[in-house]
Short mmCIF file of C-alpha atoms in Angstrom, two decimals:
data_model
loop_
_atom_site.label_atom_id
_atom_site.label_comp_id
_atom_site.label_asym_id
_atom_site.label_seq_id
_atom_site.Cartn_x
_atom_site.Cartn_y
_atom_site.Cartn_z
CA PRO W 1388 3.68 -6.81 -19.39
CA ARG W 1389 1.89 -3.69 -18.24
CA LYS W 1390 0.97 -1.29 -21.05
CA MET W 1391 2.46 1.80 -19.48
CA GLU W 1392 2.16 3.99 -22.55
CA LYS W 1393 -1.47 4.71 -21.68
CA TYR W 1394 -0.41 6.43 -18.44
CA LYS W 1395 0.66 10.09 -18.46
CA ARG W 1396 1.16 10.55 -14.73
CA VAL W 1397 1.31 7.91 -12.05
CA ILE W 1398 0.97 8.35 -8.31
CA TYR W 1399 2.53 5.35 -6.65
CA LEU W 1400 1.66 4.83 -3.00
CA ILE W 1401 4.28 2.72 -1.28
CA ARG W 1402 3.99 1.18 2.18
CA ASP W 1403 6.41 -0.53 4.52
CA PRO W 1404 6.41 -4.20 3.48
CA ARG W 1405 6.31 -5.31 7.11
CA ASP W 1406 2.86 -3.69 7.37
CA VAL W 1407 1.88 -4.72 3.85
CA VAL W 1408 2.18 -8.42 4.67
CA LEU W 1409 -0.23 -8.01 7.61
CA SER W 1410 -2.76 -6.05 5.56
CA HIS W 1411 -2.45 -8.38 2.59
CA HIS W 1412 -2.97 -11.44 4.79
CA ARG W 1413 -6.10 -9.93 6.30
CA TYR W 1414 -7.46 -9.17 2.82
CA HIS W 1415 -6.67 -12.59 1.35
CA ARG W 1416 -8.02 -14.46 4.37
CA HIS W 1417 -11.37 -12.67 4.31
CA LEU W 1418 -11.93 -11.97 0.63
CA ARG W 1419 -9.86 -14.46 -1.31
CA GLY W 1420 -10.39 -17.56 0.78
CA TYR W 1421 -6.79 -18.03 1.88
CA SER W 1422 -7.21 -20.82 4.41
CA GLU W 1423 -3.63 -21.38 5.57
CA GLY W 1424 -2.26 -19.70 8.69
CA PHE W 1425 -0.19 -16.54 8.74
CA ASP W 1426 3.15 -18.37 8.68
CA SER W 1427 2.30 -20.12 5.40
CA PHE W 1428 0.92 -16.90 3.95
CA PHE W 1429 4.05 -15.05 5.02
CA PHE W 1430 6.33 -17.35 3.01
CA ASP W 1431 3.99 -17.39 0.01
CA TRP W 1432 3.78 -13.57 0.07
CA LEU W 1433 7.51 -13.11 0.58
CA ASN W 1434 8.28 -15.33 -2.41
CA GLY W 1435 5.73 -13.75 -4.73
CA ARG W 1436 3.28 -16.65 -4.69
CA VAL W 1437 0.40 -14.41 -3.57
CA TRP W 1438 -1.29 -12.27 -6.21
CA PRO W 1439 -0.10 -10.05 -7.71
CA CYS W 1440 3.58 -10.61 -6.81
CA SER W 1441 6.11 -9.94 -4.08
CA TRP W 1442 6.39 -6.46 -2.57
CA GLN W 1443 9.77 -5.86 -4.12
CA GLU W 1444 8.64 -7.01 -7.58
CA HIS W 1445 5.66 -4.67 -7.43
CA VAL W 1446 7.69 -1.69 -6.25
CA CYS W 1447 10.40 -2.28 -8.84
CA SER W 1448 7.86 -2.69 -11.65
CA TRP W 1449 6.78 0.90 -11.10
CA THR W 1450 9.87 2.62 -9.78
CA GLN W 1451 12.83 1.04 -11.55
CA ASN W 1452 12.40 1.09 -15.29
CA GLU W 1453 15.33 -0.71 -16.91
CA THR W 1454 15.57 1.70 -19.82
CA SER W 1455 15.00 4.84 -17.73
CA SER W 1456 12.55 5.99 -20.36
CA GLN W 1457 9.24 5.74 -18.57
CA PRO W 1458 6.39 6.95 -20.75
CA PHE W 1459 4.88 8.68 -17.71
CA GLU W 1460 5.76 11.06 -14.90
CA LEU W 1461 5.99 9.27 -11.56
CA HIS W 1462 5.20 10.66 -8.12
CA ILE W 1463 6.03 8.32 -5.24
CA MET W 1464 4.24 8.85 -1.94
CA ARG W 1465 4.89 6.90 1.22
CA TYR W 1466 1.77 5.72 3.06
CA GLU W 1467 3.40 6.60 6.37
CA ASP W 1468 4.03 10.19 5.23
CA LEU W 1469 0.42 10.50 4.10
CA LEU W 1470 -0.69 9.41 7.57
CA SER W 1471 1.61 11.78 9.42
CA ALA W 1472 1.29 14.86 7.19
CA PRO W 1473 -1.79 14.49 4.98
CA HIS W 1474 -2.15 18.17 4.02
CA PHE W 1475 1.48 18.42 2.99
CA GLU W 1476 1.42 15.18 1.00
CA LEU W 1477 -1.84 16.05 -0.76
CA GLN W 1478 -0.43 19.44 -1.70
CA LYS W 1479 2.52 17.65 -3.30
CA VAL W 1480 0.07 15.49 -5.27
CA ALA W 1481 -1.89 18.55 -6.36
CA ASP W 1482 1.34 20.24 -7.47
CA PHE W 1483 2.36 17.11 -9.39
CA LEU W 1484 -1.01 17.07 -11.15
CA GLY W 1485 -0.98 20.81 -11.76
CA VAL W 1486 -4.14 21.35 -9.71
CA GLN W 1487 -4.62 24.62 -7.87
CA THR W 1488 -5.78 24.10 -4.30
CA THR W 1489 -6.81 26.14 -1.33
CA GLU W 1490 -6.40 25.20 2.30
CA GLN W 1491 -10.15 24.47 2.33
CA ASP W 1492 -9.74 22.07 -0.60
CA LEU W 1493 -7.00 20.23 1.24
CA GLU W 1494 -9.00 20.14 4.46
CA ARG W 1495 -12.04 18.71 2.63
CA SER W 1496 -9.87 16.11 0.92
CA VAL W 1497 -8.19 15.05 4.15
CA PHE W 1498 -11.57 14.73 5.84
CA ALA W 1499 -13.12 12.80 2.92
CA ALA W 1500 -10.21 10.36 2.87
CA SER W 1501 -9.94 9.90 6.63
CA PRO W 1502 -10.39 6.35 7.92
CA GLU W 1503 -13.63 7.39 9.61
CA SER W 1504 -15.08 8.87 6.40
CA MET W 1505 -13.92 5.88 4.37
CA ARG W 1506 -15.56 3.50 6.85
CA LEU W 1507 -18.85 5.38 6.46
CA LYS W 1508 -18.56 5.05 2.68
CA GLU W 1509 -17.83 1.37 3.13
CA LYS W 1510 -21.01 0.92 5.18
CA ARG W 1511 -22.99 2.31 2.25
CA GLY W 1512 -21.74 -0.48 0.03
CA MET W 1513 -18.69 -2.08 -1.44
CA PRO W 1514 -18.13 -3.43 -4.93
CA GLU W 1515 -18.93 -7.08 -5.46
CA GLY W 1516 -15.99 -9.24 -4.49
CA GLU W 1517 -14.73 -6.68 -1.99
CA TYR W 1518 -17.26 -7.53 0.68
CA ALA W 1519 -17.43 -10.27 3.31
CA GLU W 1520 -19.39 -10.58 6.53
CA ARG W 1521 -17.55 -9.08 9.50
CA PHE W 1522 -14.76 -7.79 7.24
CA HIS W 1523 -13.98 -4.12 6.91
CA PHE W 1524 -11.84 -3.20 3.94
CA ILE W 1525 -10.62 -0.09 5.74
CA GLY W 1526 -8.40 -1.50 8.47
CA ASP W 1527 -6.67 0.29 11.31
CA ALA W 1528 -5.07 2.82 8.93
CA THR W 1529 -1.96 3.02 11.09
CA ALA W 1530 1.73 2.46 10.52
CA LYS W 1531 4.21 0.17 12.23
CA GLN W 1532 1.70 -2.50 13.25
CA TRP W 1533 4.42 -4.98 12.36
CA LYS W 1534 6.37 -4.04 15.51
CA ASN W 1535 3.76 -5.81 17.66
CA ARG W 1536 2.70 -8.54 15.27
CA LEU W 1537 5.68 -9.93 13.37
CA GLN W 1538 8.25 -12.26 14.86
CA PRO W 1539 11.92 -11.19 14.79
CA ASP W 1540 12.76 -13.94 12.27
CA GLN W 1541 9.95 -12.74 9.97
CA ILE W 1542 11.24 -9.17 10.15
CA ASP W 1543 14.75 -10.43 9.37
CA LEU W 1544 13.51 -12.38 6.34
CA ILE W 1545 11.66 -9.38 4.91
CA ILE W 1546 14.83 -7.33 5.31
CA LYS W 1547 16.89 -10.12 3.72
CA TYR W 1548 14.58 -10.25 0.67
CA ALA W 1549 13.78 -6.54 0.31
CA GLY W 1550 16.24 -4.64 2.48
CA ASP W 1551 18.01 -2.73 -0.30
CA LEU W 1552 14.70 -1.50 -1.69
CA MET W 1553 13.38 -0.76 1.79
CA ALA W 1554 16.46 1.38 2.42
CA ASP W 1555 15.84 3.25 -0.84
CA PHE W 1556 12.46 4.33 0.54
CA ASN W 1557 13.64 4.98 4.12
CA TYR W 1558 12.07 1.90 5.70
CA LEU W 1559 15.30 0.88 7.43
#
């Protein structure tokens, strides 16, 4: 069990599981030696057999405390909202953390965290274990890739397994 008492504030970044499976497959194929095809990975991921666990288990472990007495304050941010309105979302994070910001601070932060800036940082070096030839950790940094890459039956299965939770976070 996670020792949550050491956390005071948590920022939890959530992403549509239909995009997560694509990103996670790419990561595991290049950096963790997953040698099976996407279909096998899809079922392993969906059932929580890919580290660390299934999407819904991970989300619930942070967002749905059984006793409702979390020892930390929780701020949930959707990846898709961060992409579409980065200044607004970063201001919400700053407010949550009690950090005073200016528009220049936000602009600098958005620029420093842009996919282009992150790719430049990546070129300068990645931590050991996070690097592989011809693999870029920073992917497309877009939302809704699943619409062009998942099969209808795969989309249906994700919704079957995680639909209630997806609805809670406006992914349906």
